[in-house]
Coordinates of C-alpha atoms in Angstrom, one line a residue:
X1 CA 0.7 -7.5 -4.9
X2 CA 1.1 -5.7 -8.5
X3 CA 3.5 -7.4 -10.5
X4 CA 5.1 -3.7 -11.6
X5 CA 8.2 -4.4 -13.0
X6 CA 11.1 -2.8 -14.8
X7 CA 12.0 -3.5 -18.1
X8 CA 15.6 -4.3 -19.0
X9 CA 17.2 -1.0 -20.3
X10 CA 21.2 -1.8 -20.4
X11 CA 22.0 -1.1 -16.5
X12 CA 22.5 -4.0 -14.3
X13 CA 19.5 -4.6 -11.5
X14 CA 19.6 -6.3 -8.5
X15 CA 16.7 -8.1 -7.3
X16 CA 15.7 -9.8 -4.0
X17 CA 12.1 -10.8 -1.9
X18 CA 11.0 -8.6 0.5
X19 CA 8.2 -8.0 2.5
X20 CA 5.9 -10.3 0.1
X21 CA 7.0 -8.7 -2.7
X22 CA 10.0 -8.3 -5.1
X23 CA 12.5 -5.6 -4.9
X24 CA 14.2 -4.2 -7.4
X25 CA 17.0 -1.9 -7.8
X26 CA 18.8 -0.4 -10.9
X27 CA 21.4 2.0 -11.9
X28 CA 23.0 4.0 -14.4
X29 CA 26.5 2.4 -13.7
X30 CA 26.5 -1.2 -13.9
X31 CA 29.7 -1.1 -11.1
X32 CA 27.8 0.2 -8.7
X33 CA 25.1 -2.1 -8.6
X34 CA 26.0 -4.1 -5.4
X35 CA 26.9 -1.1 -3.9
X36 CA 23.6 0.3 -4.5
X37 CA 21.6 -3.2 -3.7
X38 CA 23.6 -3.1 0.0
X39 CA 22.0 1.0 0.7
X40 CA 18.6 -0.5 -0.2
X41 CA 18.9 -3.6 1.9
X42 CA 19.9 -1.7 5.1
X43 CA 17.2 1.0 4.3
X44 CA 14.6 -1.4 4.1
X45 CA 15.7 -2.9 7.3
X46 CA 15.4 0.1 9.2
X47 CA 12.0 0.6 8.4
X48 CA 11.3 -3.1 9.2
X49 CA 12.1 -2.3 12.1
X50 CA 10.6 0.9 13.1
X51 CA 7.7 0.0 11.9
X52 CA 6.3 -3.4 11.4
X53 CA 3.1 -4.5 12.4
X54 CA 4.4 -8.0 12.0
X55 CA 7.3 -8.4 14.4
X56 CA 7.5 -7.6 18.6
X57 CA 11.0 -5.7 18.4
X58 CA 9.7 -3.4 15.7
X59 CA 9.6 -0.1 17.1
X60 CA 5.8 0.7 16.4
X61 CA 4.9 -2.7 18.2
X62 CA 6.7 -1.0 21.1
X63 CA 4.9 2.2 21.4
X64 CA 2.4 2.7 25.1
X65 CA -0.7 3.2 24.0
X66 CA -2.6 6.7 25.4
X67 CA 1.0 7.9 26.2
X68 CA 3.2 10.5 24.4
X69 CA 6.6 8.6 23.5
X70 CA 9.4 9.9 21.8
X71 CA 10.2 8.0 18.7
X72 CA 13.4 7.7 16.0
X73 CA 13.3 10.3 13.4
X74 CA 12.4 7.3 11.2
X75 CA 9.4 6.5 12.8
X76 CA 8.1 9.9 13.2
X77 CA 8.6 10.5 9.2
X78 CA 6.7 7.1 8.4
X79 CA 4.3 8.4 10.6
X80 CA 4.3 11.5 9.4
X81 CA 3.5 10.6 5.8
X82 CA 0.8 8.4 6.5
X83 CA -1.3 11.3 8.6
X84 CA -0.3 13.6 5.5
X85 CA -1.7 10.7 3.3
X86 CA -4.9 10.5 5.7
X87 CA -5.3 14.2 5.8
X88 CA -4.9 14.9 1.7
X89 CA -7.3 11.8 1.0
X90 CA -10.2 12.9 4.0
X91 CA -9.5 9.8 5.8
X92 CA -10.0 7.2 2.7
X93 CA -6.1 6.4 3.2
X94 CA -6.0 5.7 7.5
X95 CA -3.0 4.7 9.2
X96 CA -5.1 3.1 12.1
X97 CA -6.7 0.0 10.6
X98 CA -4.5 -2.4 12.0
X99 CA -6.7 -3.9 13.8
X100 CA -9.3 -4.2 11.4
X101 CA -6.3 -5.8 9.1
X102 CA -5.7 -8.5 12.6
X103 CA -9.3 -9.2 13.0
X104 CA -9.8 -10.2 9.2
X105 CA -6.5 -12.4 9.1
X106 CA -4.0 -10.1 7.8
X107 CA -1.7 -11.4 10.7
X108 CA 1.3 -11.4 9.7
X109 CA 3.6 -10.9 7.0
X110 CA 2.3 -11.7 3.1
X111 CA 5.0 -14.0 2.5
X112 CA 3.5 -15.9 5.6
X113 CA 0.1 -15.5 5.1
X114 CA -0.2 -16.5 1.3
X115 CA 0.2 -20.3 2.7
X116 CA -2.8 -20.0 4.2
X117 CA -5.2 -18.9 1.5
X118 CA -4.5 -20.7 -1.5
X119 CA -7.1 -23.7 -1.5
X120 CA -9.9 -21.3 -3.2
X121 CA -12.4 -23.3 -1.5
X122 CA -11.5 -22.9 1.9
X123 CA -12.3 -19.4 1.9
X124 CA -11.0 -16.9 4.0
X125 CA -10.4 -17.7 7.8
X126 CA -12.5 -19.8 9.2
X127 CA -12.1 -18.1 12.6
X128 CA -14.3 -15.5 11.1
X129 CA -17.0 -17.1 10.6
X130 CA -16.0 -16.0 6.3
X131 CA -19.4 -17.7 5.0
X132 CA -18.4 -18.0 1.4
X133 CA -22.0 -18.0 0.1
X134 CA -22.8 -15.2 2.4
X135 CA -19.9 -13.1 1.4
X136 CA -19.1 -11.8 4.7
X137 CA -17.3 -12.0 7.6
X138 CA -19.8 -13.2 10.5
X139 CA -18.0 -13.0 13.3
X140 CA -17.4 -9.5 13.1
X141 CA -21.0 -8.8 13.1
X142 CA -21.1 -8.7 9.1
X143 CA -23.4 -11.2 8.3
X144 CA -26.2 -9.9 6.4
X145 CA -26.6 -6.7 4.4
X146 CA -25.1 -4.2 6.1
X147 CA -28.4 -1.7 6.5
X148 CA -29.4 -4.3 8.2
X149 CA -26.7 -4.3 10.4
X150 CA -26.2 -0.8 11.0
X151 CA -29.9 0.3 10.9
X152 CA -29.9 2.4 8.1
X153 CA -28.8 3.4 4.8
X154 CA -25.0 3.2 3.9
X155 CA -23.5 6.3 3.6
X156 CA -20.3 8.2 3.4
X157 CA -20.7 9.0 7.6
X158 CA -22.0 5.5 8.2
X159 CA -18.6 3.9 10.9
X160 CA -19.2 0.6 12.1
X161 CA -16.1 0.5 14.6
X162 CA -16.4 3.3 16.9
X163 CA -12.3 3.2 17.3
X164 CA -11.0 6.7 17.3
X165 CA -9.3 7.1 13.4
X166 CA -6.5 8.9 12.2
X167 CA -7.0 12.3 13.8
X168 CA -6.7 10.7 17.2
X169 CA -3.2 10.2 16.5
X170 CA -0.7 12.7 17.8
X171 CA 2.9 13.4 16.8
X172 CA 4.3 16.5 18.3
X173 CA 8.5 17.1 17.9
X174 CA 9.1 13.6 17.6
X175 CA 6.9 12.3 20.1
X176 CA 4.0 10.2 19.1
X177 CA 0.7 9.3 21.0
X178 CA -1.6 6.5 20.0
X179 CA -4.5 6.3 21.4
X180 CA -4.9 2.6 23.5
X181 CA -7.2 0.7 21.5
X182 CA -5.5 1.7 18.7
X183 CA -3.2 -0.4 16.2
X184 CA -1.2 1.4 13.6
X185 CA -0.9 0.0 10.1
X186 CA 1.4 1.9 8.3
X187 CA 1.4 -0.7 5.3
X188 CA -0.5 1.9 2.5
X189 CA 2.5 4.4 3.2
X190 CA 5.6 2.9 4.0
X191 CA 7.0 1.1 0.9
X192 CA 5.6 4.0 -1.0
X193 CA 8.0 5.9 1.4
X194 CA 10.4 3.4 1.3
X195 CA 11.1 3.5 -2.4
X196 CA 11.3 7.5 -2.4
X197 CA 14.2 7.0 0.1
X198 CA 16.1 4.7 -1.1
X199 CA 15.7 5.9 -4.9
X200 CA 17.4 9.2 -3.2
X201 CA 19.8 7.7 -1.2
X202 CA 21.1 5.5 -3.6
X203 CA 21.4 9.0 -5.8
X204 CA 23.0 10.9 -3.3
X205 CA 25.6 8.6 -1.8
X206 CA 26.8 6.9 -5.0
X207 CA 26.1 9.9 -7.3
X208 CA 24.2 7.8 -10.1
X209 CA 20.8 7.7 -11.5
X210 CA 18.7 4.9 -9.6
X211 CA 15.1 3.6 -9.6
X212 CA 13.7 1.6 -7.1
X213 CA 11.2 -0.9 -7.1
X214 CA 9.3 -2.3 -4.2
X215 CA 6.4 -4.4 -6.0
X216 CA 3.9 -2.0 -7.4
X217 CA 5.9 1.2 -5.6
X218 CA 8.5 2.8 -7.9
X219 CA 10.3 5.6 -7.2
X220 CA 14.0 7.1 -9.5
X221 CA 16.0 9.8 -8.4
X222 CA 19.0 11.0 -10.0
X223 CA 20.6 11.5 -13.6
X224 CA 18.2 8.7 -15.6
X225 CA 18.5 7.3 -19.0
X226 CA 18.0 9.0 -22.0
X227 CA 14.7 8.6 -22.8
X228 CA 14.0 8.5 -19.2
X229 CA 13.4 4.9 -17.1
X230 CA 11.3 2.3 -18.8
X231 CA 8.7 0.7 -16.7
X232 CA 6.0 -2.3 -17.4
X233 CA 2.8 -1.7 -15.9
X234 CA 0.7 -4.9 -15.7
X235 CA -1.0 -6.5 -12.7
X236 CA -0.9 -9.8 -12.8
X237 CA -0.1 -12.2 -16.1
X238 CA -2.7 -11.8 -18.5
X239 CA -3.7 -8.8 -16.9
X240 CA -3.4 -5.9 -20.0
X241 CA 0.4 -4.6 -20.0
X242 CA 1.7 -1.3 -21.0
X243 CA 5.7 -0.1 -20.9
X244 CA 5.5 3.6 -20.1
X245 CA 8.3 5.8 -19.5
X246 CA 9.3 8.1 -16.5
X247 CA 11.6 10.7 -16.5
X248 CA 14.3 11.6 -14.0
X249 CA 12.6 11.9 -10.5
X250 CA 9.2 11.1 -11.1
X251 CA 7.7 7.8 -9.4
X252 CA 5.0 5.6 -10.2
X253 CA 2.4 3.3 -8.0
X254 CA 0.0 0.3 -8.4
X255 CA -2.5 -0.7 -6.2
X256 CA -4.4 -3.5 -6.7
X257 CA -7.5 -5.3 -4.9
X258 CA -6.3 -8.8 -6.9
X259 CA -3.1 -8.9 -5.6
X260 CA -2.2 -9.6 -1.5
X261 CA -5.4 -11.8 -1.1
X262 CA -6.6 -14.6 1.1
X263 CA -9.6 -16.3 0.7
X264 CA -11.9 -13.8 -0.7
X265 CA -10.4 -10.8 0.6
X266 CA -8.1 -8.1 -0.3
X267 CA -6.0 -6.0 1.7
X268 CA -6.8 -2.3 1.2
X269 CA -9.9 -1.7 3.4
X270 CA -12.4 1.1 3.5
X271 CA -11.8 2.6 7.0
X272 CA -15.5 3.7 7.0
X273 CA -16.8 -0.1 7.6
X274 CA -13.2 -1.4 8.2
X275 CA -13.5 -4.0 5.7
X276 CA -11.8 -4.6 2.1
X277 CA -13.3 -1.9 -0.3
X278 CA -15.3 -3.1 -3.1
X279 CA -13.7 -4.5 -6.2
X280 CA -14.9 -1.7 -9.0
X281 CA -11.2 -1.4 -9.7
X282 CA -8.9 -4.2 -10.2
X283 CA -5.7 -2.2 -10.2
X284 CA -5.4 1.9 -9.9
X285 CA -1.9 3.1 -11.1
X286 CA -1.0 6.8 -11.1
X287 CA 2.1 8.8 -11.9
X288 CA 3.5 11.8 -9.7
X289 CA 6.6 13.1 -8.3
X290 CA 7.0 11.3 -5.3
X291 CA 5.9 7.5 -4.6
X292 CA 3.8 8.2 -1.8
X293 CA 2.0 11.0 -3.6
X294 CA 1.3 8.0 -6.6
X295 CA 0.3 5.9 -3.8
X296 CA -1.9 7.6 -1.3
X297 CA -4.0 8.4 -4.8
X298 CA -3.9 4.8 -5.9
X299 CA -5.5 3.4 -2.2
X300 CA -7.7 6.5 -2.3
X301 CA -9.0 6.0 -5.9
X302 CA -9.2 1.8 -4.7
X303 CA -11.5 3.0 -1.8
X304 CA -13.8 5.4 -3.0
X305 CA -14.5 3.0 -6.5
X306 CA -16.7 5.1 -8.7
X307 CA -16.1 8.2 -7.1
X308 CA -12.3 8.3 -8.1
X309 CA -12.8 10.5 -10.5
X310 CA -13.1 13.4 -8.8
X311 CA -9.9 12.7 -7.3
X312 CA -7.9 12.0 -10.2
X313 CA -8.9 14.9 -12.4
X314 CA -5.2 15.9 -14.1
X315 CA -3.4 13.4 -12.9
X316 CA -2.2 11.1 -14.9
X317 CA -3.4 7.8 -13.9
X318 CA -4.4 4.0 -15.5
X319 CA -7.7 2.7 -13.9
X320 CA -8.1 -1.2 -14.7
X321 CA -11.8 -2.9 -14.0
X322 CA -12.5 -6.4 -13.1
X323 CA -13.0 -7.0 -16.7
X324 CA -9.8 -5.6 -17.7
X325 CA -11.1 -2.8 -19.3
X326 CA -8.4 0.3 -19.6
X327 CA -9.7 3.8 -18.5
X328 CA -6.8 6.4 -18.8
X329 CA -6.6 10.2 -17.0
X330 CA -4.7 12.9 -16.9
X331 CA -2.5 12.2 -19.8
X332 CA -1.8 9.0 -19.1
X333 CA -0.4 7.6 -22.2
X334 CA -2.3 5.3 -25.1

C-alpha cells in the first residue's frame, strides 16, 4: 500500500480509511470540502458494491458463471477498464486472478488481512504449505524450482494454471459473461478508476478544482492551483521522498511490491505463473492523464521487472529498487 500523499497546499482536505488504505480528498474552496468528501464517499460505495471480491452482495460476487448477465453500467465500465488495461499491457495486467489472489491468502479485505501477517516469522499462510526457507508456496504445487515443476525452461509462454485469462471474458452491451471457473479480481483497476471518477465528479457537480487520493492512485480534475497540485511521492517511511507537481487534469500512480503484504508475499501477481511477481522493483510510479492509464503501467512495469523499459519509453515514470536506488524516465523530474 504506497504511502502517496498530498502535501498541504492552503485548501482544506478531507481524509478517511478505506479499502486498506487512506483516502484523501482536496479542493480549491475550502467550503466545499464536506460537500466534496460526501460525492467521494457515496462513489466509493458504489463501486464497493458492484464490484468487490470481498463481500457476497457485491455485484461481481453475484454474477452466473458461463452465463451472459446483464450488469449496472457501473460494473460494465469497471469491467471495461480492466480488459482495456489487460489488452494495452498483453495480458501482464489480468482481471481474472482472483482466484490465484484466494488460493494465496489474499481473502479478504487488506484492512482484514493485515492482522494476520504481521509476526514476520510466521510466514505467510500456513494453509499453503509457505515454507519460509523454501520460498514457495507448496501446496499449490510450487515447491521446488519451477523448471522443475513445469518441465522446462521458464519462459514468457510458460502458464502453470490452465484457467482461461482475460480474453475469455465477455462483455457485450452491458452484458458480461465469465467463464465458470473463473474469479474476477478487479483490484489493479478499480481505485485507479475510482479516483478518475470521483476527481471528475467532484469537478463537475461542485464546479471546483479537486484531486483525489485513494492510497498510491491520484487523480485531479478541474481548475487546480497555481502552480498546479503538489504531491509527495514516497513509499513507505524512509523510503526516498520527492514532492512533484501535477498540473490540472493529470493523475499520478504508485505501485508497490512492499506495501499490501502478508508473510512474504505481495499482492500484484504475474498472471503467467499466478503468483506475486518478483521484487526487482520496490515501487513503480508513473505520471499520465488519467489514473488508470498511471496505473495499468505501474502493475505492468511491477510484473515484467527488467523488461519495463520497453514499456515506459516517454513516459514519465520514477522506478525505485529494493535498495532504494532512484531510476527516472520520461521526464520525470530530478
Amino acid at each position: 500500500m504506497p504511502l502517496t500523499e498530498t502535501l498541504p497546499i492552503g485548501a482544506d482536505t478531507a481524509q478517511w480509511n478505506v479499502w486498506g488504505t487512506v483516502a484523501r480528498v482536496v479542493v480549491t474552496d475550502p467550503a466545499a470540502t464536506d460537500e466534496a468528501a460526501a460525492l467521494v464517499r457515496d462513489e466509493l460505495a458504489a463501486v464497493d458494491l458492484a464490484c468487490s471480491r470481498f463481500r457476497a452482495d457485491s455485484e461481481l460476487r453475484r454474477l452466473t458463471p458461463g452465463r451472459a448477465v446483464a450488469v449496472s453500467p457501473l460494473l460494465a465500465d469497471l469491467v471495461a477498464a480492466a480488459l482495456r488495461a489487460a489488452r494495452e499491457t498483453g495480458g501482464d495486467v489480468d482481471p481474472t486472478i482472483g482466484a490465484a489472489l484466494h488460493g494465496l491468502g489474499y481473502d479478504r479485505d487488506f484492512a482484514a488481512l493485515q492482522g494476520f501477517g504481521d509476526d514476520r516469522d510466521a510466514g505467510a499462510p500456513h494453509g499453503l504449505g509457505y515454507d519460509r526457507d523454501a520460498g514457495a508456496p507448496h501446496g499449490l504445487g510450487y515447491d521446488r524450482d519451477f523448471a522443475a515443476v513445469t518441465g522446462r525452461r521458464v519462459g514468457p509462454a510458460v502458464r502453470v494454471f490452465a484457467a482461461p485469462d482475460w480474453r475469455s471474458v465477455r462483455l457485450d452491451d452491458g452484458r458480461l459473461t465469465v467463464p465458470t471457473g473463473v474469479l474476477l479480481d478487479l483490484g489493479a483497476t478499480a481505485k485507479a478508476v475510482a479516483a478518475d471518477r470521483c476527481a471528475a465528479l467532484v469537478a463537475r457537480r461542485l464546479g471546483v478544482g479537486a484531486m483525489v487520493a485513494l492510497g498510491g492512485d491520484i487523480a485531479t480534475a478541474g481548475a487546480g492551483p497555481d502552480g498546479g497540485w503538489k504531491v509527495l511521492v514516497q513509499d513507505r517511511p524512509g523510503d526516498p521522498a520527492q514532492a512533484v507537481r501535477l498540473p490540472s487534469g493529470a493523475a499520478i500512480a504508485t505501485s508497490s511490491t512492499a506495501g499490501r503484504t502478508w508473510g512474504h508475499l505481495h499482492h500484484i501477481l504475474d498472471p503467467r505463473i499466478g503468483l506475486p511477481a518478483p521484487r526487482v522493483w520496490r515501487t513503480v510510479s508513473v505520471a499520465a492523464f488519467s489514473c488508470l492509464r498511471a496505473n495499468t503501467l505501474t502493475t505492468a512495469a511491477v510484473v515484467r521487472g527488467r523488461r519495463a523499459a520497453g514499456l515506459l519509453r516517454g513516459v514519465p515514470s520514477r522506478l525505485v529498487t529494493p535498495e532504494l536506488g532512484v531510476v527516472r524516465r520520461g521526464g520525470w523530474p530530478s
